[in-house]
Coordinates of C-alpha atoms and ligand atoms in Angstrom, one line a residue:
V1 CA -10.9 23.9 -5.5
E2 CA -10.9 24.6 -1.8
T3 CA -8.9 21.5 -1.0
K4 CA -6.3 22.5 -3.7
I5 CA -6.1 26.0 -2.2
L6 CA -5.4 24.5 1.2
D7 CA -2.8 22.2 -0.3
L8 CA -1.0 25.3 -1.7
F9 CA -1.2 27.1 1.6
R10 CA 0.2 24.0 3.4
K11 CA 3.1 23.8 0.9
H12 CA 3.9 27.5 1.4
K13 CA 3.5 27.6 5.1
D14 CA 3.8 31.1 6.6
D15 CA 4.2 32.6 3.1
Y16 CA 1.9 34.9 1.2
L17 CA 0.5 33.7 -2.0
S18 CA -0.8 36.2 -4.5
G19 CA -4.2 35.8 -6.0
E20 CA -2.6 35.8 -9.3
E21 CA -0.3 32.9 -8.4
I22 CA -3.1 30.8 -7.0
S23 CA -5.2 31.5 -10.0
R24 CA -2.4 30.5 -12.4
R25 CA -1.6 27.3 -10.5
L26 CA -5.2 26.1 -10.2
K27 CA -6.3 27.5 -13.5
V28 CA -9.3 29.4 -12.2
T29 CA -10.1 33.1 -12.3
R30 CA -9.0 35.4 -9.5
A31 CA -12.7 36.2 -8.9
A32 CA -13.3 32.5 -8.3
I33 CA -10.3 32.3 -6.0
W34 CA -11.7 35.1 -3.9
K35 CA -15.0 33.3 -3.6
H36 CA -13.3 30.1 -2.5
I37 CA -11.2 32.0 0.0
E38 CA -14.4 33.5 1.4
K39 CA -15.9 30.1 1.7
L40 CA -12.9 28.8 3.6
R41 CA -13.2 31.8 5.9
Q42 CA -16.8 30.9 6.6
T43 CA -15.7 27.4 7.6
G44 CA -13.4 29.0 10.1
Y45 CA -10.0 29.2 8.4
D46 CA -8.2 32.4 9.4
I47 CA -6.9 33.7 6.0
E48 CA -5.2 37.0 6.0
A49 CA -5.3 39.2 2.9
Q50 CA -2.6 41.9 2.3
P51 CA -2.6 44.2 -0.6
H52 CA 0.5 43.6 -2.8
L53 CA 1.4 40.5 -0.9
G54 CA -1.7 38.2 -1.3
Y55 CA -3.2 35.6 1.0
R56 CA -1.7 33.8 4.0
L57 CA -3.2 31.0 6.1
K58 CA -2.8 32.1 9.7
A59 CA -4.7 29.4 11.5
I60 CA -6.9 26.4 10.8
P61 CA -10.1 26.2 12.7
D62 CA -10.4 23.9 15.7
K63 CA -13.0 21.8 13.9
M64 CA -13.2 18.3 12.7
I65 CA -13.0 19.2 9.0
P66 CA -12.7 16.1 6.8
D67 CA -10.1 17.8 4.7
E68 CA -7.8 18.4 7.7
I69 CA -8.3 14.9 9.0
Q70 CA -7.6 13.4 5.6
N71 CA -4.4 15.5 5.1
N72 CA -1.5 13.0 5.8
L73 CA -4.0 10.2 6.6
E74 CA -2.1 7.1 5.7
T75 CA -4.9 4.5 5.5
K76 CA -6.1 2.3 2.7
I77 CA -9.9 2.5 3.3
F78 CA -10.7 3.9 6.7
G79 CA -11.6 7.6 6.5
K80 CA -11.4 7.9 2.7
T81 CA -15.0 9.1 3.0
I82 CA -15.9 11.2 6.0
Y83 CA -19.3 12.8 6.7
S84 CA -19.1 15.6 9.2
Y85 CA -21.8 17.4 11.1
E86 CA -21.8 20.5 13.3
S87 CA -24.5 18.9 15.4
T88 CA -26.5 15.7 15.1
N89 CA -28.5 13.3 17.3
S90 CA -26.1 10.4 17.1
T91 CA -23.2 9.6 14.6
N92 CA -24.0 5.9 15.1
D93 CA -27.6 6.4 13.8
I94 CA -26.3 8.3 10.7
A95 CA -23.6 5.6 10.0
Y96 CA -26.3 2.9 10.4
D97 CA -28.5 4.5 7.8
L98 CA -25.6 5.0 5.4
A99 CA -24.6 1.3 5.9
E100 CA -28.1 0.2 5.2
K101 CA -28.0 2.2 2.0
G102 CA -24.8 0.3 1.0
A103 CA -22.0 2.6 2.3
K104 CA -18.6 0.9 2.1
E105 CA -16.4 -0.4 4.8
G106 CA -14.3 2.4 6.3
V107 CA -16.8 5.2 5.8
I108 CA -16.7 7.5 8.8
V109 CA -19.2 9.9 10.4
I110 CA -18.1 12.6 12.8
A111 CA -19.9 15.4 14.7
E112 CA -18.8 18.4 16.8
E113 CA -21.7 17.6 19.2
Q114 CA -24.5 15.1 19.6
K115 CA -28.0 15.9 20.8
K116 CA -28.9 12.4 21.7
G117 CA -25.5 10.6 22.1
K118 CA -26.1 6.9 22.9
G119 CA -24.5 4.7 25.5
R120 CA -25.3 1.0 25.8
L121 CA -28.7 -0.3 26.9
G122 CA -30.5 2.9 26.2
R123 CA -28.2 5.0 28.3
S124 CA -27.1 8.4 27.1
W125 CA -23.7 9.7 26.3
A126 CA -22.9 13.4 27.2
S127 CA -21.7 14.9 23.9
P128 CA -20.9 18.6 24.3
K129 CA -18.6 20.5 21.9
G130 CA -14.9 19.8 22.3
G131 CA -15.2 16.0 22.3
I132 CA -14.7 13.6 19.5
Y133 CA -17.8 11.7 18.3
L134 CA -16.9 9.3 15.6
S135 CA -18.5 6.2 14.0
V136 CA -17.0 3.9 11.5
I137 CA -18.7 1.3 9.3
I138 CA -17.2 -2.2 9.0
R139 CA -18.4 -5.3 7.3
P140 CA -16.6 -8.2 8.9
D141 CA -17.2 -11.8 8.0
I142 CA -17.9 -13.0 11.6
M143 CA -20.7 -14.5 13.7
P144 CA -23.0 -12.0 15.5
A145 CA -21.7 -13.4 18.9
E146 CA -18.2 -12.2 18.0
I147 CA -19.2 -8.5 18.1
Q148 CA -17.7 -8.2 21.6
E149 CA -14.3 -8.6 20.1
F150 CA -14.7 -5.5 17.9
T151 CA -15.6 -3.4 20.9
L152 CA -12.2 -4.4 22.4
V153 CA -10.4 -3.9 19.1
A154 CA -11.9 -0.3 19.0
A155 CA -10.9 0.3 22.6
L156 CA -7.3 -0.9 21.8
S157 CA -7.1 1.4 18.8
V158 CA -8.3 4.5 20.7
A159 CA -6.1 3.7 23.7
K160 CA -3.1 3.6 21.3
A161 CA -4.1 6.8 19.6
I162 CA -4.5 8.7 22.9
S163 CA -1.1 7.5 24.1
Q164 CA 0.6 8.2 20.8
T165 CA -0.8 11.7 20.3
A166 CA -1.7 13.1 23.7
K167 CA 1.1 11.2 25.5
L168 CA -1.2 10.2 28.3
V169 CA -1.4 6.8 30.0
V170 CA -4.8 5.2 29.6
Q171 CA -6.2 1.8 30.5
I172 CA -8.9 -0.3 29.0
K173 CA -11.8 -1.2 31.3
W174 CA -13.5 -4.3 30.0
P175 CA -15.7 -4.3 28.0
N176 CA -16.0 -0.9 26.4
D177 CA -14.4 1.9 28.5
I178 CA -11.1 3.7 28.4
L179 CA -10.0 5.2 31.7
L180 CA -7.6 8.0 32.5
N181 CA -6.7 8.5 36.2
E182 CA -9.4 5.9 37.0
K183 CA -12.1 8.0 35.3
K184 CA -13.9 7.3 32.1
V185 CA -12.5 9.3 29.2
C186 CA -13.9 7.3 26.3
G187 CA -16.8 4.9 25.7
I188 CA -17.4 2.5 22.7
L189 CA -20.7 1.5 21.4
A190 CA -20.8 -1.3 18.8
E191 CA -24.1 -1.8 17.0
M192 CA -24.8 -4.3 14.2
K193 CA -27.3 -5.5 11.7
A194 CA -27.2 -9.2 11.4
E195 CA -29.2 -12.2 10.4
S196 CA -29.1 -15.3 12.5
D197 CA -25.6 -16.4 11.5
K198 CA -24.3 -13.6 9.4
I199 CA -23.3 -10.0 10.0
D200 CA -24.4 -7.4 7.5
F201 CA -22.4 -4.6 9.1
V202 CA -21.1 -3.3 12.4
I203 CA -21.0 0.4 13.5
L204 CA -18.3 1.2 15.9
G205 CA -19.1 4.3 17.7
I206 CA -16.4 6.1 19.7
G207 CA -16.9 9.0 22.1
V208 CA -13.7 10.7 23.5
N209 CA -13.8 13.5 26.1
A210 CA -11.0 15.5 24.4
N211 CA -11.3 19.2 25.3
I212 CA -14.3 19.3 27.6
D213 CA -14.8 21.1 30.9
S214 CA -15.5 18.5 33.6
S215 CA -18.5 20.4 34.8
R216 CA -20.2 19.3 31.6
L217 CA -19.6 15.6 32.3
P218 CA -20.8 13.0 34.8
N219 CA -18.7 12.8 38.1
T220 CA -17.3 9.5 37.0
A221 CA -15.8 11.0 33.8
T222 CA -12.7 13.0 33.0
S223 CA -11.3 14.6 29.8
L224 CA -8.0 14.7 28.1
N225 CA -7.4 18.4 28.5
E226 CA -8.3 18.3 32.2
V227 CA -5.6 15.8 32.8
A228 CA -3.0 17.1 30.3
G229 CA -3.5 20.7 31.5
S230 CA -4.0 22.1 28.1
D231 CA -6.1 21.4 25.0
V232 CA -5.2 18.4 22.9
A233 CA -5.0 18.5 19.1
R234 CA -8.3 16.9 18.2
I235 CA -7.7 16.6 14.5
E236 CA -4.4 14.8 15.0
L237 CA -6.1 12.5 17.6
A238 CA -9.0 11.7 15.2
R239 CA -6.5 10.9 12.4
S240 CA -4.6 8.7 14.8
I241 CA -7.8 6.9 15.9
I242 CA -8.7 6.2 12.3
T243 CA -5.2 5.0 11.5
N244 CA -5.1 2.7 14.5
L245 CA -8.7 1.4 13.8
E246 CA -7.6 0.3 10.4
K247 CA -4.4 -1.2 11.6
Y248 CA -6.0 -3.3 14.2
Y249 CA -9.0 -4.2 12.0
F250 CA -6.6 -5.5 9.3
M251 CA -4.7 -7.3 12.0
F252 CA -7.9 -8.9 13.3
K253 CA -8.8 -10.1 9.8
K254 CA -5.4 -11.6 9.2
E255 CA -4.5 -13.0 12.6
G256 CA -7.8 -13.2 14.5
F257 CA -8.4 -11.9 18.0
D258 CA -6.4 -14.5 19.8
G259 CA -2.9 -13.4 19.4
R260 CA -1.2 -9.9 19.3
I261 CA -4.6 -8.1 19.7
R262 CA -5.7 -10.1 22.8
N263 CA -2.2 -9.7 24.4
S264 CA -2.2 -5.9 23.8
I265 CA -5.7 -5.6 25.3
K266 CA -4.6 -7.6 28.3
D267 CA -1.5 -5.4 28.7
L268 CA -3.6 -2.3 28.8
S269 CA -6.4 -3.7 30.9
C270 CA -7.2 -2.3 34.3
T271 CA -9.8 -5.0 35.0
L272 CA -7.6 -8.1 35.3
G273 CA -6.5 -9.1 38.7
K274 CA -9.2 -6.9 40.3
H275 CA -12.0 -8.0 42.6
V276 CA -15.0 -7.1 40.5
K277 CA -18.8 -7.1 40.5
I278 CA -20.4 -7.5 37.1
Q279 CA -24.0 -6.7 36.3
S280 CA -25.0 -8.6 33.1
H281 CA -28.6 -8.8 32.0
S282 CA -30.5 -9.9 35.1
H283 CA -27.5 -11.6 36.7
S284 CA -24.9 -10.3 38.9
Y285 CA -21.5 -12.0 39.4
E286 CA -18.6 -11.4 41.8
G287 CA -15.0 -12.5 42.0
E288 CA -11.6 -11.9 40.7
A289 CA -11.2 -11.1 37.0
T290 CA -8.6 -13.6 35.9
D291 CA -8.5 -13.3 32.1
I292 CA -9.9 -12.0 28.8
D293 CA -10.3 -15.1 26.7
E294 CA -9.8 -15.8 23.0
K295 CA -13.3 -14.5 22.2
G296 CA -13.0 -11.3 24.3
A297 CA -15.1 -12.7 27.2
L298 CA -14.1 -11.9 30.8
L299 CA -13.3 -14.8 33.0
V300 CA -14.1 -14.4 36.7
R301 CA -13.3 -16.7 39.6
H302 CA -15.6 -16.6 42.6
E303 CA -14.0 -17.2 46.1
T304 CA -15.8 -20.5 46.2
G305 CA -13.8 -21.5 43.2
L306 CA -16.8 -21.2 40.8
R307 CA -15.8 -19.8 37.5
Y308 CA -17.8 -17.5 35.2
R309 CA -17.4 -16.6 31.6
I310 CA -19.1 -13.2 30.9
L311 CA -19.7 -11.8 27.4
S312 CA -20.9 -8.3 28.3
G313 CA -21.9 -6.3 31.3
D314 CA -21.1 -3.4 33.7
V315 CA -18.1 -3.8 35.9
T316 CA -17.6 -2.2 39.3
F317 CA -14.3 -2.6 41.2
I318 CA -14.7 -3.7 44.8
G319 CA -12.3 -3.0 47.6
Ligands
BT5_401 C1 -20.8 3.8 26.4 O1 -21.9 3.3 27.0 O2 -19.8 4.1 27.0 C2 -20.8 4.0 24.9 C3 -20.6 5.4 24.5 C4 -20.5 5.6 23.0 C5 -20.5 7.0 22.6 C6 -20.3 7.2 21.1 S1 -20.1 8.8 20.6 C7 -20.2 8.4 18.9 C8 -21.3 7.3 18.8 N1 -22.6 7.9 18.7 C9 -23.4 7.6 19.7 O3 -24.5 8.0 19.8 N2 -22.7 6.9 20.6 C10 -21.4 6.6 20.2 P1 -22.1 2.8 28.5 O4 -21.0 1.9 28.8 O5 -23.4 2.4 28.6 O6 -21.8 4.1 29.3 C11 -22.8 5.1 29.5 C12 -22.6 5.7 30.8 O7 -21.4 6.5 30.9 C13 -23.7 6.7 31.2 O8 -24.8 6.1 31.8 C14 -23.0 7.7 32.1 O9 -22.9 7.2 33.4 C15 -21.6 7.7 31.6 N3 -21.3 8.8 30.7 C16 -22.2 9.5 29.9 N4 -21.6 10.4 29.1 C17 -20.3 10.3 29.4 C18 -19.1 10.9 28.9 N5 -19.1 11.9 28.0 N6 -17.9 10.6 29.5 C19 -17.8 9.6 30.4 N7 -18.9 8.9 30.9 C20 -20.1 9.3 30.4

């Protein structure tokens, strides 16, 4: 019923709707309507009540409410089910559990904040309120070694979403970062459950520093509102992230990585052409980053002419 009430408010933007009218349209009693309005208020909706006039929606809360994200969400499967949390340890952990229990492709978990946000290799991800913490379940038919491609597909999707909604110019730093003004504004963590040659599922975890004061972030980080000068619309951004994720995931399934996706990633890359140092497992490599290959690996040419193909690692720019 709450979703239906919200739909009515949306259709009659800025108008008052009498309790009688809502009750007639939704075929529930006025007392019940009042209760649902109270519930919406508790969620954070600012609903004004005027004697003789009725109810009016003054403002929606700045919260990642599934109903708001799903409103006008034009996807086939991504985001049709969204689990949202005010606070949780890690959205990736919740999505992993759901996937193990059989949750379908496209199911999404979001949180306002994370207590134990995870980066790669046991590192932590600062996750204060104001950011976007989102994990999506996918079940691609690929080999475990191909997971790197999905990290890049997710990075491409988020980069497009940020430029489309916040109108900011961002770049992809191989393998899993999005940079804004040369500082990290988003990180991607892809986790999977796989047998030797088959993937059961992949969790794509995305953390975006949307509206966060930089004092709450590491020195190497920035946030969208810091650069934009005002808060960005988080719901719109989340909706765009989900839409782009589905778009590029479907494109991946149809055309593979090596084609439009790879080209777009290369276009947005700030890694290519740079002199880089890469720490990968126990090895360290240095040289010029020359290409991202058809499997998402980074190709590096050392000054001696030696060439490396690197699947994952931490990149630092030199000089
Ligand atoms: C990442 O790891 O960049 C992956 C981050 C993924 C976070 C999402 S949020 C939703 C989902 N649920 C989770 O629990 N995780 C995912 P990595 O490349 O290892 O980078 C981690 C490093 O980035 C840290 O060691 C810090 O130096 C830095 N860092 C930590 N928090 C940051 C933040 N909020 N913004 C920018 N940099 C940060």
